[in-house]
Structure formats: structure tokens, C-alpha cells
Amino acid sequence: MKPEYSLFLSDLAHIINAERIVTDPLRTLALGTDASFYRLIPQAVVMVETEQEVIDLLLLAGKHKVHVTFRAAGTSLSGQAVTDGILVRLAPTWNGMEVLEEGGKLRVQPGVIGAHANRKLAPFQRKIGPDPASINACKIGGIVANNASGMCCGTAQNTYQTIESMRLVLADGTVLDTADPESRTAFMANKPELIEALVSLHQQVSSNAELKARIQKKFSIKNTTGYSLNALVDYHDPIDILMHLMVGSEGTLGFVSEVVYRTVEEHAHKASALLMFADIEKTSHAVTALATSPVAAVELIDRAGLRSVQDKPGMPDYMASLSDDVAALLVEVRATTEHELEHKLADVLAALSDFDTLHGKAFTTDPATCQLYWNIRKGMFPAVGAMREKGTTVIIEDVAFPVESLAPAVLELQSLFKKYHYDEAIIFGHALAGNLHFVFTQNFTDPAEIQRYADFMDEVCVLVVGRYDGSLKAEHGTGRNMAPFVELEWGAQAYDLMWQIKHALDPDMRLNPGVILTRNLRAHIEDLKPIPEAHDLIDKCIECGFCEPVCPSKNLTLTPRQRIVVMRELSRLDRAGHDISSDPRFREVQAEYQYQGIDTCAADGLCSLACPVDINTGDLSRYLRSERNQRYQGRANWVAGHFDTIANTTRTGLKLVDITRGVIGDKALASVSKVASAVSMKALPLWHDAMPQASHSAKPIAPAVADADLVYFPSCASRNMGPAKQDQDQRSLQQVTLALAAKAGVTLTQLPDQQSFCCGMPLESKGMFEQADAMRDQLNQALLTISDNGRIPVLIDTSPCVFRMSQQLDERIQLLDPVNFANQYLVPQLDIEPVDDAVAVHVTCSTTKQGLGNELIALARHCSTQVVVPEDITCCGFAGDKGFMVPELNASALAPLKRQVKDCKEGVSTSRTCEIGLARHGEIPYHSLFYLLDRVSSAKAAVAS
């Protein structure tokens, strides 16, 4: 480490806890990676929790002359969030939001995910203006810093246009709150040189008609190349100028700790159409016609883009047979009422009346079809990424042209693709704003290939700027990618203004150097990220970071993206001939990955739902566990062949714990457990008061199979783990389920030797695939037999087990999740009197993956007038036995739970093991939904009789 950074970190340790300062090689690599194709490894990664910590850090950075880069979600694409200095990341504490003026405004901190801000505004039919494709992962800090826009917001609803106020920290630690008159006054008095510089910049532009006109023209279309010079035209107050210069400044001018947005309407009624035109010229003319009609969004897609998604489910059959010249427009119209929507659609169709389309002009209001269209559009970038050759990078460039120039610009771009042999390249974009994205794949391991990319980008710049005076970066930010070309686009006068801005606000060049402004004309082809082959399960990853918000270990160790980054680096080092014995960095990274990457991966699979290329990083973790656990194959074989012994031993063990608890008490048992866990090196779990007691066995019922409505197969967990001691209802889940079924008049049958069977999920999670499959096969045969080859549906009382079985068992077996069973067999036959007590609902990973989350919540609302669904909790992190053996994963995943359920009397879910962790960290009882449903229901008269 460089000496100045060592001194900086030594001083920083007096301000920030050591656990929030990362310097080890594994985590600096993993945490330092973003979605761009650049790789810089920071000297240290620092997690800041408060604005004061940011101030103190910046003061120390100035003292020791080290440079600092701020990072929100790391979804940016142009290299603006990577550094070889100090990377400052936001801790989970930066998640404050406050709705103002009945949804008209939103006060929000930089750590809030964009979609979560919109979720907060949804009850008011409002949303923030920016709508980037990454909104489910990107954070407000990045949205502001990049002036991100998206498919619908255009230039009218981006952050620059909709920001009301800002709280910011400058490089010297000065704080300004533009909404606070006292703060503004103090800032004017304490920063006279900066105020003078801002006034001078404004005057330079105002007095130069040509320069002013140039700035206005450049921002008439989307533009994020360089700084927001339009602030020098649009505003005269120096503080207003400063606030708007901060927008789009990519962390090079200061830190934004809070903003207030003026929100925009979220229309209740929408209609979409996918319109096909004979060629790009006709398509572009249609865009011009639509520009004056009441459309909310118009997306242009070239033939190559259509080809990349034509085989996706739900796409029209005709798409595969379209000619090579065809292009499409995806059009959306929005309105407050149905009547207004009808009028707008009529106006849009009138605007299109002079244009022939290949397959009609029908708009649909079906939400599923509309969502399909827009999901397909959002999936074009990753579609190319998923099809690329191993070891190559997927690149998305982002330019803008005057709308009237779209047709020739697209044709010339396509010619450049052919010239440089980017045969897989596709074009799509936000046509109303003249904004085009083009996606292609690139090999950065070969110097000749790097030169090909450099030559191609040189010609792209000539095309965009020289021929059409467009924007080299329309909405993705300048970053490192376009920093060498800012002067080319803007000219010397405007470029000099940008350097004046930088010197005025960051005179020592401490903040994110090399981003937006650089004197290095080769910066865009330096520090390129290697993407080596690592494993078939993950090689498609484009490192976008969309997976990170749903990962339960995101605030503890690594996320799916970060796990893949480390695996790729280990693969690269191995292929390069590095050896553990001789390379200490390789040895340390590999050793640390066991805990950081494998042991703390919940393997819940939710990352695959968020991943645009469908990667389940849990599959990788299970594979790696399989490699590690080869020496335990004999034990796994024994478990698979003697599962009834294991299950009975588990119940016996829980009974012994119950007896011990009764003799020595809770505190003593907790102390003994702590010692035992330490002595066994965590082989024995820690005991706590949410731990289950032994389940009260319910003797399997076995009426004649022909008379049964359902087969009931209780999961291993519900057969062996009963309620916690403090739970009011001490019945086992089996007993409650049988009681509910009887109340609803549903006849059940069970396997007489059910304690011998398991779906194999516990062994699968350990990577013992062969033994897990053997257990699955035994259960499969038993269920086929008792269900009369699938004639009788099978109820499983635990959602994770249902999900595995649905993927693995004979397709003839009709499986019922607890949610399906309640909806189809119980609720119609029961009278339900909901309680007024607040009830928390946890939607398990498996429930989410089955698409039953909303149905579970609706069931809870049948049972209670007050239902709380805690926010920002996806997977609980208990993950089978992880909650016992790696309890810190469960604690981290559920850190936001307690404050959200403090007013709830109880919580419900559909997984016994999840409920253990939820009860512990929520500090309220959690149990199966069936307990609540049984308590609030009675048999309908017809059933009772």
C-alpha cells in the first residue's frame, strides 16, 4: 500500500470502526468492481454511516493527499465508480425517505434504491421522474450523480429538471443545504471565492451568445457528456447553479447526502403496441410524427435487436420471418382515466395514419402483455450478453442524435458495425429523445482487439459529433469511457468552463480523478476488466449488479456479483500459473473465499429472478460445496439410507434440550450452548429462546386411498420441530393442518412410514447431489403409489420443500403449496372472522419463486385487518441449517425486521426453519399461516353438518 494511504487509514481508524474499513485482497477486489468494463482495485473500501463520517473522511483525504471515489449501487456502465484510491460505499443507514405534500415531493437519502422510492410513492399515484432500466438495483446517489434518465422520463423529468433541493458536502468538508435559508446564508458568507467563481462562470456564458446557444442546443437532446453546463444558462443564483452542477457530476465535485424530488404522476391506465415498419427510414419518420402526439414512450428497435429476442416466450410468431430491413417501435400511452386513455390513443393512431405497418397498429391494455413487451425491451442488453463468447465483454454504448437525424444515423452506425465486424451488434433506444443504445461484444485480452475497439470508437465519435453534433453520452454518464472525448464534443471554450468548475470545487483533484475530465487520451482503453472463463454456471454474468438487492448476505460478506468476480479472478490466477504455495495473494483470496463466498451464500436462488441472464449463484455455491465435501460421501450415503434414524434422533435431541432447559433454565442453557459451540468450532448451534421444541407427533392417518381428497406429506422440519416454548399454541404443524382439514371437510391420507422420507434438500444444499437424488427417488416412488399415480393431489406444508419437489419429482404428482391448499381447499369451506391485531407476513424465497407471494399476503388479509409486509427483506438467510450454523447470515438479512414488526402481535410464514430466525430477530412469535387461519375460522354450516 502506498505510504500516504497507510497514514490516511491509520487516522481514519480513530473515526470509523475497523470492521467498516476493508483492505484485504478479496474484498477490495469484490467490493471495488462495478458494472463497467474497467477494473481498478482500491487501496481500501470504507463503509460510511453518517454525513459526519463523510466530512471527516474528506478532511483526512485532503490532509494526506489521497483521492476518493463515492459508490452507491455500482450499476453504472462508464467506469465512474471504480478507483485505485479510497472507495467510499454507503452503509445501510443511508435509507431515509419522507413523503412530502401528499406525494408531491420526496425527501430521500442516496442509499435508497430507485424502485423503493417509487414503492414509497405508490399510494399517492406518484413516482420519481428518472426511470433507468436498472431502477430495481440502482440507488438515488447514482441516479443523481449520473443524471440518469430512462425510457419515459426524456429530458423533462430527469433529476436536473425535477430536483427541488439538495444537501451536499464539498471536498473540503463544507456542508450546504439548499433548502435551508440559514445554510445558504452561511455558505455565501463562508465561501466567497467559490461564490465568485460560480458567478464568473455564469457571466462568461451569459456574455457569450454563441457559447450560450451551443449549451442550449446540446441540452435540447439527452446529454450527460461532461458537466451540466446548462446550469450556467438556466440559473443565476450561485447556489442554484451549484446544486444543478452537482447533478450529473459523477462524484467529482462533492458528495450528495440528501435530495428532495418533485415527483411526477404514475398513471393508472396504460396501453402499449409493438409496431413493425418496413425499414429504419420509415420507422424514424414515424418517430417524428409521434413526437407531437400524446405518447409517454417510444422505443426504437432495429432488426438485429428484434432477432435477439424473437424466440422469447410470448413474442409474435411472425417475428422470426421478418426481413433484414425491418425495424420496430414499442409505443406506450398513459392516462389518468380510461376516457382520457381512449382520447390519447385516438390522437396517436391519427398521427400514425399516414404510415404503413407490417402487422397492424393494435394497442393493448392487458397488463401482462404490456409488461411482456417492456421486459423484452429491457432484456435486449443482457440477451446479447448471454449469447457472447466466453471470455468476452458485453459493451453498451449510449449516444443521442437530433430526432430528425435518426434514420441516417442508424444506417451509418450499422455500416460501422459491418466495417469493424461487430456482427452481433444491436441498436435500440429512446427514440423520442434521439437516444440510441448499441450493444456489442468485445475481447479485451488481445491487443489487436483492443485497437479494433479504439478505432471503432474513434469513428463513432466522428459520426455522432462531427456529422450530427449529437451526444456521446446521453444518459449513462461520461465516466472514464468518454472522458477523453469531452473536448471533441463540446469544443475548447465549453471544455475550459468544465475545468474551471472542477478547479473551483475540487482544487486539489481529490474527488474521482480521471472521471469526466482527463488529459489522458487513452484512458478509455486502459484499466480494462478481464472476464476470464470460470465455470459454465456463471460465465454468462455481465456483472450488472441487478442481483445484489435481493441477496441476504449483501451486508455481511459478498453478493452474487461479487462472488462471481472473485471466482473469475481465482480462475485467471490459476490459468496464469499462479500457485498457492508461492503466491500469498492467491492463497489469501482462495482461503477467504470459503467463508465469504461459499459458507455465507444462502443459495436461495432469488438472485436468478433478478438476473437478466438467469444465473443462480446458489448453484455455484452448491457445486463448490460438493467439491469440498467429497470426503464426506460415505456419511451422506449413510444419511440417505437411514433417514428415519436421523429424523428420530433429531426429535430425541430436541426433547433432551427441552428437559435440560426445564432443569437449568434459559440463561444457563444459553451459556452452556455458547461454550459448546465454541469448543466444537461452531459444529453445535447456539441455543436461543426462539429455538423449536420437539414436535408433538401426530400418528399418520391412513383411510382407504380411494376416499382421500389429498395426500398430506409433512416436511421433515414440521415433523420434528415443534413450536417454541413461549408460543401460545403448542400443537405441532401436523396437528394444526389435520385440524384445519377436518374443519373444512377435507379428507387426508398419509404415508404410514413418512418419517423415513425426505425430498433430499438438506443434502442437496451441502452439494451431496447423488445422495439427495436417491432420497428424492425414494420419495417420488412412495408418493406415486399413495397418490394413485398422481390422481390424488399431494399437500406439502412447507414451501421450500414444495419448490424442490416441483422441480424434481414425477410430473404426474400434483403438488400443493400451503398457499394453494388454503386457497383451493380451506378458505371456500370456512367462515373467517379476521382479527384486528397487526400480523407480519414473511414471503419465503420458495413462495416468491413459485409466484405465490401476493396470494400469501392476500390470505393473511383474510385473517387480519392489519397486515404488515416488512420492506427490504427478501430471503431471511436461515437457509436450511445456515441459521443454526452461520447465525450471522440470518442476523444480517433480518437486521431491518424488528423495527418494522414492533407493533405486530405475531408473524406468519410457510417455512418452519425461516420462522425460527424471524421470531428471534423480530422478537415476536412466528409460525405457519395455518395457525392463524385455524384460530380465526370455523366450519361453514354445510361442512359442519
mmCIF file with all atom_site columns, C-alpha atoms in Angstrom, residues 17 19 34 88-89 248 260 276 412 435 439 492 496 510 557 596 645 662 666 687 691 738 835 851 855 862-863 880 913:
data_model
loop_
_atom_site.group_PDB
_atom_site.id
_atom_site.type_symbol
_atom_site.label_atom_id
_atom_site.label_alt_id
_atom_site.label_comp_id
_atom_site.label_asym_id
_atom_site.label_entity_id
_atom_site.label_seq_id
_atom_site.pdbx_PDB_ins_code
_atom_site.Cartn_x
_atom_site.Cartn_y
_atom_site.Cartn_z
_atom_site.occupancy
_atom_site.B_iso_or_equiv
_atom_site.pdbx_formal_charge
_atom_site.auth_seq_id
_atom_site.auth_comp_id
_atom_site.auth_asym_id
_atom_site.auth_atom_id
_atom_site.pdbx_PDB_model_num
ATOM 1  C CA . ASN A 1 17  ? -14.827 1.224   13.152  1.00 0.00 ? 17  ASN A CA 1
ATOM 2  C CA . GLU A 1 19  ? -14.872 -3.615  10.527  1.00 0.00 ? 19  GLU A CA 1
ATOM 3  C CA . ASP A 1 34  ? -18.879 -2.176  -10.799 1.00 0.00 ? 34  ASP A CA 1
ATOM 4  C CA . VAL A 1 88  ? -16.417 5.046   -0.202  1.00 0.00 ? 88  VAL A CA 1
ATOM 5  C CA . ARG A 1 89  ? -19.551 2.918   -0.094  1.00 0.00 ? 89  ARG A CA 1
ATOM 6  C CA . GLY A 1 248 ? -24.515 14.519  -13.303 1.00 0.00 ? 248 GLY A CA 1
ATOM 7  C CA . VAL A 1 260 ? -35.822 16.443  -2.390  1.00 0.00 ? 260 VAL A CA 1
ATOM 8  C CA . MET A 1 276 ? -43.325 -3.122  -37.271 1.00 0.00 ? 276 MET A CA 1
ATOM 9  C CA . GLU A 1 412 ? -24.350 4.766   -40.623 1.00 0.00 ? 412 GLU A CA 1
ATOM 10 C CA . ASN A 1 435 ? -31.190 8.398   -27.666 1.00 0.00 ? 435 ASN A CA 1
ATOM 11 C CA . VAL A 1 439 ? -24.675 -3.317  -27.802 1.00 0.00 ? 439 VAL A CA 1
ATOM 12 C CA . ALA A 1 492 ? -12.430 24.308  -26.378 1.00 0.00 ? 492 ALA A CA 1
ATOM 13 C CA . ASP A 1 496 ? -12.385 25.147  -20.411 1.00 0.00 ? 496 ASP A CA 1
ATOM 14 C CA . ARG A 1 510 ? -9.108  14.598  -4.741  1.00 0.00 ? 510 ARG A CA 1
ATOM 15 C CA . THR A 1 557 ? -19.954 -10.726 3.122   1.00 0.00 ? 557 THR A CA 1
ATOM 16 C CA . GLN A 1 596 ? -17.010 -15.026 2.199   1.00 0.00 ? 596 GLN A CA 1
ATOM 17 C CA . THR A 1 645 ? -32.875 -42.734 12.281  1.00 0.00 ? 645 THR A CA 1
ATOM 18 C CA . GLY A 1 662 ? -36.583 -27.116 32.301  1.00 0.00 ? 662 GLY A CA 1
ATOM 19 C CA . ASP A 1 666 ? -32.932 -20.360 29.836  1.00 0.00 ? 666 ASP A CA 1
ATOM 20 C CA . TRP A 1 687 ? -29.347 -22.078 21.593  1.00 0.00 ? 687 TRP A CA 1
ATOM 21 C CA . MET A 1 691 ? -35.412 -22.473 19.091  1.00 0.00 ? 691 MET A CA 1
ATOM 22 C CA . LEU A 1 738 ? -55.096 -32.045 10.260  1.00 0.00 ? 738 LEU A CA 1
ATOM 23 C CA . VAL A 1 835 ? -58.626 -10.363 13.983  1.00 0.00 ? 835 VAL A CA 1
ATOM 24 C CA . GLY A 1 851 ? -45.139 -16.664 -7.861  1.00 0.00 ? 851 GLY A CA 1
ATOM 25 C CA . GLU A 1 855 ? -51.552 -14.821 -2.707  1.00 0.00 ? 855 GLU A CA 1
ATOM 26 C CA . HIS A 1 862 ? -58.401 -12.683 5.077   1.00 0.00 ? 862 HIS A CA 1
ATOM 27 C CA . CYS A 1 863 ? -57.270 -13.390 8.621   1.00 0.00 ? 863 CYS A CA 1
ATOM 28 C CA . GLY A 1 880 ? -31.965 -24.679 5.933   1.00 0.00 ? 880 GLY A CA 1
ATOM 29 C CA . THR A 1 913 ? -36.949 -23.023 9.819   1.00 0.00 ? 913 THR A CA 1
#
